[in-house]
Amino acid sequence: MARKKETAARKTRAQTRKGRKTERVKRAGGAKKVRTSAAGVKTSTRTRKKGEATSAIGAKRPAGRKRAKGRQAGGEKPGWRDIPRGGLIVKAGNAETYETGSWRTKAPAIDFDRCTNCLFCWIWCPDGAIQVKDGKVVGIDLFHCKGCGICAHECPKEAIAMVDERRTTHVA
Amino acid sequence: MSHRGRRTGSGARVLRAPAPAKGTIVKALRGADAVAEAMRQVNPGVVAAYPITPQTDVVERFSEFVADGEVGTEFVTVESEHSAMSACIGAAAAGCRVMTATSANGLALMWEMLYIAASYRAPIVMAVANRALSGPINIHCDHSDSMGARDSGWIQIYSSTVEEVYDNVIQAVRIGESKDVRLPVMVMFDGFIISHLLERVRVLPDKKVQSFIGPPRPVYSLLDIDHPLTYGPLDLFDYYFEHKRQQVDAMEYAEKAITDVGKEYGQVSGRLYGYYEAHELDDAEVAVVALGSTASTIKGLIPEIRDERIKGGLLKVRLFRPFPTRDVVRRLSATKAVAVLDRSASFGADGGPLYLEVSNALGRAGAKTKVTNYIYGLGGRDISHEHIMRVYQDLTRMARGRLKPGTRYLGVRE
Amino acid sequence: MANLKELATREELLTGGHRLCAGCAASIIVRQILLSSKYPLVVSSATGCLEVATTIYPYTAWKTAWIHSAFENVAATISGVEAAYTYQRRTGTLDQEFRFIAFAGDGGTYDIGIQALSGALERGHQFLYVCYDNQAYMNTGIQRSSATPAGAWTTTCPPGKQSRGKRQYRKNLTEVVAAHRIPYAAQASPSHWKDLVTKIEKALEVEGPAFMNIIAPCPRGWRHETDETIEIARLAVESRFWPLFEVEEGRWRLNYRPRRPIPVVDWLRRQGRFKHLFTEGCESMLDEIQARVDREWEDLVSRCAADKERAAGGESRTGEGGAEQ
């Protein structure tokens, strides 16, 4: 319980860290730069490449319309002529490219020897972050996992532990 | 719109109307019946509507068409106007041609959804039987309902005769669905004064209407299984402004669409439509600007005004959104004094909504024309022959510097 | 019904990368529902946590067609979509069969959206309405709704010198909906996923409107840890605060009877929003809450028993369904 309280407190602190230009997130794959806009919307270098903003939206310009000069250079947001009208999002499920893993303070680590593949962790994951293949748990999608800990809490075999990121082993 | 004399003109600037379509039938219809008749001929995929006086007759007539199988429409008899507009938005997003009708408090209950319909670029057509927006509650005509919605992003067309309502409803379908426009359209007709007035209407053959409007051409549909869409996301400060800018652009495209559709409708029906209708303006020294049924009344009085040796003209504004600013300047800047008649008040403002538009247009163009405002007819108060004569007489005094412009009230007891 | 192995082979229609809080029950519920459908879906959401967090422009977490228009009107919006669908199917311009699901929180359902919901149910559109009931206006920061249980803290019914949290008992909305005599209405919990999935499968097959009221613990608003979401939902069921039942063609049926029901205080105690009730002088309030839960449970059980008896007189029906996970 004490551990959980500490986690919650750290999380609150993390959530209030808005407006910083950069922050470093340590992860299994090494350090990664995350840009944070003034609004606190994170644009990780992994999710957003140059010019990709357009494709994420699925921008389509009405025929015969010229794109304003200098728009979209260097990942700038597109202008009004270059986005679908009506506020529509035409790329279904493109939130997949948005990283929520950076919210996490602790990550689930699976002990595959204990796992019986009951899939309770999978059905109760709010972020669909438990990776299942052929009916077996194969890993955790740390790009999206927010570290809520439901999987660890509910695992009937205690095969999942919430651990410090640096010691996490996972299959991505 | 049908009588084109030497001294009349329109936004379409075509002076001679083509011959009426073959198979046209002349019917005696009330305004509400004319709307329902146009809706029957359009035969939209979905109608979601709720009854309210004086629009009720529209939904009643349309219900009969549904009951008799004269339309193929899915008629959603909603439990409120808010739900009416919500269902219309859902149906339009799912690729259907959608229509509805309302009045006053019903329009007010839709308020939130009006903005959303326009933002989603849903080309819904809605007939609005103008009625005073209470309170205390009143069921008669004024324009306080639709004037309040003037910034909601809808195209707004005002009709001044029963035949015009019929024509406007049909044209609204094409205007709203035009490429690069894709906006909802409100067709206004004065409650009771037009909605319950029996007039001669030259009804086009069903087939003509169908071929004029063509099949619905949705750009996107929620029912497109290969391209799942997200309609109405959370749109924050980083994109919202761009989406609003697109709506401004759509209104600019609407200007052309309205002119084109008006001309094409003229070819089909023999009745030409533009942004406005001008009567005796070419040599006019003074002019009146009005909307709706009052414009028709004034039109009928112009020969009398001319007999009084007043060089008076009339500018009947058909479109309020987009507003024909350029046309107003072109047609009125040569006059000495203009009176703008408003059937709604804008409390605390410098005058009624139509006045503000006209005076802004002329002022920005640097015209020397004096512009004055009359508020009239609130809650269905009659505007009489004498009132109109008084306005023209005031204008001649104003033109000679003997009366100052300002906001005056016609027909209110002091 | 589909088991977990089978469900896991289906495509996830709500992707990761949505921005609901860690441990949010709403996304668990939505995942379970979307996985239960064999049909292509059009989803409509009322304004609320689910809507804002899953579709922050230019991102959408939905792989289904999705529409949001406002807060109080999701039932009306989906009515319009369904009417357009019916028209297109009738006129032969659409071959594909679809199902329609509306999601709203308790604010959008119990309170501001009840008129549109009632209207759509009465009109009989073919759709499933799902209320994810997190028992307060969470999206705006935890304000009381008519679904907030008595005694709970919210920012608009805070305990104080003269207050012990919310004074009123919650509205029993599932009963209100059942009174519309729609083909299917049920109550479920994400903790009892098997029961939930079975109910969704049923709800998507009935002809006409279906309604599901699903308890959705909210770590932020209920003041519990993020990993306890499912456990708190389970305790709500085990304490009989949130019974699992269904009303099929007007027949009430209890789906799960806790073998050893826990006292409601065991559920309340786990949530920070009730912590003021565990101070001196609040004992009578806890007793009252328990008495209310007991009475509602007895009402439900006797109603279900009466319907079972009546059904036994006619066609034979299966008994209470097991909903253990």
Coordinates of N, CA, C and O in Angstrom, one line a residue, chain B residues 38-114:
Chain B
A38 N -42.5 20.7 -51.6 CA -41.1 20.7 -52.0 C -40.4 19.5 -51.4 O -39.6 18.8 -52.1
M39 N -40.7 19.3 -50.1 CA -40.0 18.2 -49.5 C -40.4 16.8 -50.1 O -39.6 15.9 -50.2
R40 N -41.7 16.8 -50.4 CA -42.2 15.5 -51.1 C -41.5 15.3 -52.4 O -41.0 14.2 -52.7
Q41 N -41.3 16.4 -53.2 CA -40.6 16.2 -54.4 C -39.1 15.9 -54.3 O -38.6 15.2 -55.1
V42 N -38.5 16.5 -53.3 CA -37.1 16.2 -53.0 C -37.0 14.8 -52.6 O -36.0 14.1 -52.9
N43 N -38.0 14.3 -51.8 CA -38.0 12.9 -51.3 C -36.7 12.6 -50.6 O -35.9 11.6 -51.0
P44 N -36.4 13.3 -49.5 CA -35.1 13.0 -48.8 C -35.0 11.7 -48.1 O -36.1 11.1 -47.9
G45 N -33.8 11.2 -47.9 CA -33.6 10.0 -47.2 C -34.1 10.0 -45.8 O -34.8 9.0 -45.3
V46 N -33.9 11.1 -45.0 CA -34.3 11.2 -43.7 C -34.9 12.5 -43.4 O -34.3 13.6 -43.8
V47 N -36.0 12.5 -42.7 CA -36.5 13.8 -42.1 C -36.7 13.5 -40.6 O -37.3 12.5 -40.2
A48 N -36.2 14.4 -39.8 CA -36.4 14.3 -38.3 C -37.0 15.6 -37.9 O -36.3 16.6 -38.1
A49 N -38.2 15.6 -37.4 CA -38.8 16.9 -37.1 C -39.7 16.8 -35.9 O -40.2 15.7 -35.6
Y50 N -40.0 17.9 -35.4 CA -40.9 18.0 -34.2 C -41.8 19.2 -34.4 O -41.4 20.2 -35.0
P51 N -43.1 19.0 -34.1 CA -44.1 20.1 -34.4 C -44.0 21.3 -33.5 O -43.7 21.2 -32.3
I52 N -44.1 22.5 -34.1 CA -44.2 23.7 -33.4 C -45.0 24.7 -34.2 O -44.7 24.8 -35.4
T53 N -45.9 25.5 -33.6 CA -46.6 26.5 -34.4 C -45.6 27.6 -34.8 O -44.8 28.0 -33.9
P54 N -45.7 28.1 -36.0 CA -46.6 27.8 -37.1 C -46.0 26.8 -38.1 O -46.5 26.8 -39.2
Q55 N -45.0 26.1 -37.7 CA -44.4 25.2 -38.7 C -45.2 23.9 -38.7 O -45.1 23.1 -39.7
T56 N -46.0 23.6 -37.7 CA -46.7 22.4 -37.6 C -47.3 21.8 -38.9 O -47.2 20.6 -39.1
D57 N -47.9 22.7 -39.7 CA -48.6 22.2 -40.9 C -47.6 21.5 -41.8 O -47.9 20.7 -42.6
V58 N -46.3 21.9 -41.8 CA -45.3 21.3 -42.6 C -45.2 19.8 -42.2 O -45.2 19.0 -43.1
V59 N -45.0 19.6 -40.9 CA -44.8 18.2 -40.5 C -46.1 17.4 -40.7 O -46.0 16.2 -41.0
E60 N -47.2 18.0 -40.5 CA -48.5 17.3 -40.7 C -48.6 16.9 -42.1 O -49.0 15.7 -42.4
R61 N -48.4 17.8 -43.1 CA -48.5 17.4 -44.5 C -47.5 16.4 -44.9 O -47.8 15.4 -45.5
F62 N -46.3 16.5 -44.4 CA -45.3 15.6 -44.7 C -45.6 14.2 -44.1 O -45.4 13.2 -44.8
S63 N -46.2 14.2 -42.9 CA -46.6 12.9 -42.3 C -47.6 12.2 -43.2 O -47.6 10.9 -43.3
E64 N -48.5 13.0 -43.8 CA -49.5 12.3 -44.7 C -48.8 11.7 -45.9 O -49.2 10.6 -46.4
F65 N -47.8 12.4 -46.4 CA -47.0 11.9 -47.6 C -46.3 10.5 -47.2 O -46.3 9.6 -48.0
V66 N -45.8 10.5 -46.0 CA -45.2 9.3 -45.5 C -46.2 8.2 -45.3 O -46.0 7.1 -45.8
A67 N -47.4 8.6 -44.8 CA -48.4 7.6 -44.5 C -49.0 7.0 -45.8 O -49.4 5.8 -45.9
D68 N -49.0 7.8 -46.9 CA -49.5 7.3 -48.2 C -48.4 6.7 -49.0 O -48.7 6.4 -50.2
G69 N -47.2 6.7 -48.5 CA -46.1 6.1 -49.3 C -45.7 7.0 -50.5 O -45.1 6.5 -51.4
E70 N -46.0 8.3 -50.4 CA -45.6 9.2 -51.5 C -44.2 9.6 -51.5 O -43.6 10.2 -52.4
V71 N -43.6 9.3 -50.3 CA -42.1 9.5 -50.2 C -41.5 8.3 -49.6 O -42.1 7.5 -49.0
G72 N -40.2 8.1 -49.9 CA -39.5 6.9 -49.4 C -38.7 7.2 -48.1 O -37.9 6.4 -47.6
T73 N -39.0 8.4 -47.6 CA -38.2 9.0 -46.4 C -38.4 8.1 -45.2 O -39.5 7.7 -44.9
E74 N -37.3 8.0 -44.4 CA -37.3 7.5 -43.0 C -37.7 8.8 -42.2 O -36.9 9.7 -42.1
F75 N -38.9 8.7 -41.7 CA -39.4 9.9 -40.9 C -39.2 9.6 -39.4 O -39.8 8.7 -38.9
V76 N -38.3 10.4 -38.8 CA -38.0 10.2 -37.4 C -38.8 11.2 -36.6 O -38.5 12.4 -36.6
T77 N -39.8 10.7 -35.9 CA -40.7 11.6 -35.1 C -40.1 11.8 -33.7 O -40.5 11.1 -32.8
V78 N -39.1 12.7 -33.7 CA -38.3 12.9 -32.5 C -39.1 13.5 -31.3 O -40.2 14.0 -31.5
E79 N -38.5 13.5 -30.1 CA -39.2 14.0 -28.9 C -38.8 15.5 -28.6 O -39.3 16.0 -27.6
S80 N -38.0 16.1 -29.5 CA -37.7 17.5 -29.3 C -37.0 18.0 -30.5 O -36.5 17.3 -31.3
E81 N -36.9 19.3 -30.6 CA -36.1 19.9 -31.7 C -34.6 19.7 -31.5 O -33.9 19.5 -32.5
H82 N -34.2 19.6 -30.3 CA -32.7 19.3 -30.1 C -32.4 17.9 -30.7 O -31.4 17.8 -31.4
S83 N -33.3 17.0 -30.4 CA -33.1 15.7 -31.0 C -33.3 15.7 -32.5 O -32.7 14.9 -33.2
A84 N -34.2 16.5 -33.0 CA -34.4 16.6 -34.4 C -33.1 17.0 -35.1 O -32.7 16.3 -36.1
M85 N -32.5 18.0 -34.7 CA -31.3 18.4 -35.3 C -30.1 17.4 -35.1 O -29.3 17.2 -36.0
S86 N -30.1 16.8 -33.9 CA -29.1 15.8 -33.6 C -29.3 14.6 -34.6 O -28.3 14.1 -35.1
A87 N -30.5 14.2 -34.8 CA -30.7 13.1 -35.7 C -30.4 13.4 -37.1 O -29.9 12.6 -37.9
C88 N -30.7 14.7 -37.5 CA -30.4 15.2 -38.8 C -28.9 15.1 -39.0 O -28.4 14.7 -40.1
I89 N -28.1 15.5 -38.0 CA -26.7 15.5 -38.1 C -26.2 14.0 -38.3 O -25.4 13.7 -39.2
G90 N -26.7 13.2 -37.5 CA -26.3 11.7 -37.6 C -26.6 11.2 -39.0 O -25.8 10.5 -39.6
A91 N -27.8 11.5 -39.5 CA -28.3 11.0 -40.8 C -27.4 11.5 -41.9 O -27.1 10.8 -42.8
A92 N -27.1 12.8 -41.8 CA -26.3 13.4 -42.8 C -24.9 12.9 -42.8 O -24.3 12.6 -43.9
A93 N -24.4 12.6 -41.6 CA -23.0 12.0 -41.5 C -23.0 10.6 -42.0 O -22.0 10.1 -42.4
A94 N -24.2 10.0 -42.1 CA -24.3 8.6 -42.6 C -24.7 8.6 -44.1 O -25.1 7.6 -44.6
G95 N -24.6 9.8 -44.7 CA -24.6 9.9 -46.2 C -26.0 10.1 -46.8 O -26.2 10.0 -48.0
C96 N -27.0 10.5 -45.9 CA -28.3 10.7 -46.5 C -28.6 12.2 -46.8 O -28.0 13.0 -46.2
R97 N -29.5 12.4 -47.6 CA -30.1 13.8 -47.8 C -31.1 14.0 -46.7 O -32.0 13.1 -46.5
V98 N -31.0 15.1 -46.0 CA -31.7 15.3 -44.8 C -32.5 16.6 -44.8 O -31.9 17.6 -45.2
M99 N -33.7 16.6 -44.3 CA -34.5 17.8 -44.2 C -35.2 17.9 -42.9 O -35.5 16.9 -42.3
T100 N -35.5 19.1 -42.5 CA -36.4 19.3 -41.3 C -37.0 20.7 -41.4 O -36.8 21.4 -42.3
A101 N -37.8 21.0 -40.4 CA -38.4 22.3 -40.3 C -38.7 22.7 -38.9 O -38.9 21.8 -38.0
T102 N -38.7 24.0 -38.6 CA -39.0 24.4 -37.2 C -39.4 25.9 -37.2 O -39.7 26.5 -38.2
S103 N -39.5 26.4 -36.0 CA -39.9 27.8 -35.7 C -39.3 28.2 -34.3 O -39.2 27.4 -33.4
A104 N -39.1 29.5 -34.2 CA -38.8 30.1 -32.9 C -38.2 29.3 -31.8 O -37.0 29.0 -31.9
N105 N -39.0 28.9 -30.8 CA -38.4 28.2 -29.6 C -37.8 26.9 -30.0 O -36.8 26.4 -29.4
G106 N -38.4 26.3 -31.1 CA -37.8 25.1 -31.6 C -36.4 25.3 -32.1 O -35.5 24.5 -31.9
L107 N -36.3 26.4 -32.9 CA -35.0 26.7 -33.4 C -34.0 27.0 -32.2 O -32.8 26.6 -32.3
A108 N -34.5 27.7 -31.2 CA -33.7 28.0 -30.1 C -33.2 26.7 -29.3 O -32.1 26.7 -28.9
L109 N -34.1 25.8 -29.3 CA -33.7 24.5 -28.6 C -32.7 23.8 -29.4 O -31.9 23.0 -28.9
M110 N -32.6 24.0 -30.7 CA -31.6 23.4 -31.6 C -30.3 24.1 -31.6 O -29.3 23.7 -32.2
W111 N -30.3 25.3 -30.9 CA -29.1 26.2 -31.0 C -27.8 25.6 -31.1 O -27.0 25.8 -32.0
E112 N -27.5 24.8 -30.0 CA -26.2 24.1 -29.9 C -25.9 23.3 -31.1 O -24.8 23.3 -31.6
M113 N -27.0 22.6 -31.6 CA -26.8 21.7 -32.7 C -26.6 22.4 -34.1 O -26.1 21.9 -35.0
L114 N -27.1 23.6 -34.2 CA -27.0 24.4 -35.4 C -25.5 24.6 -35.7 O -25.1 24.4 -36.8

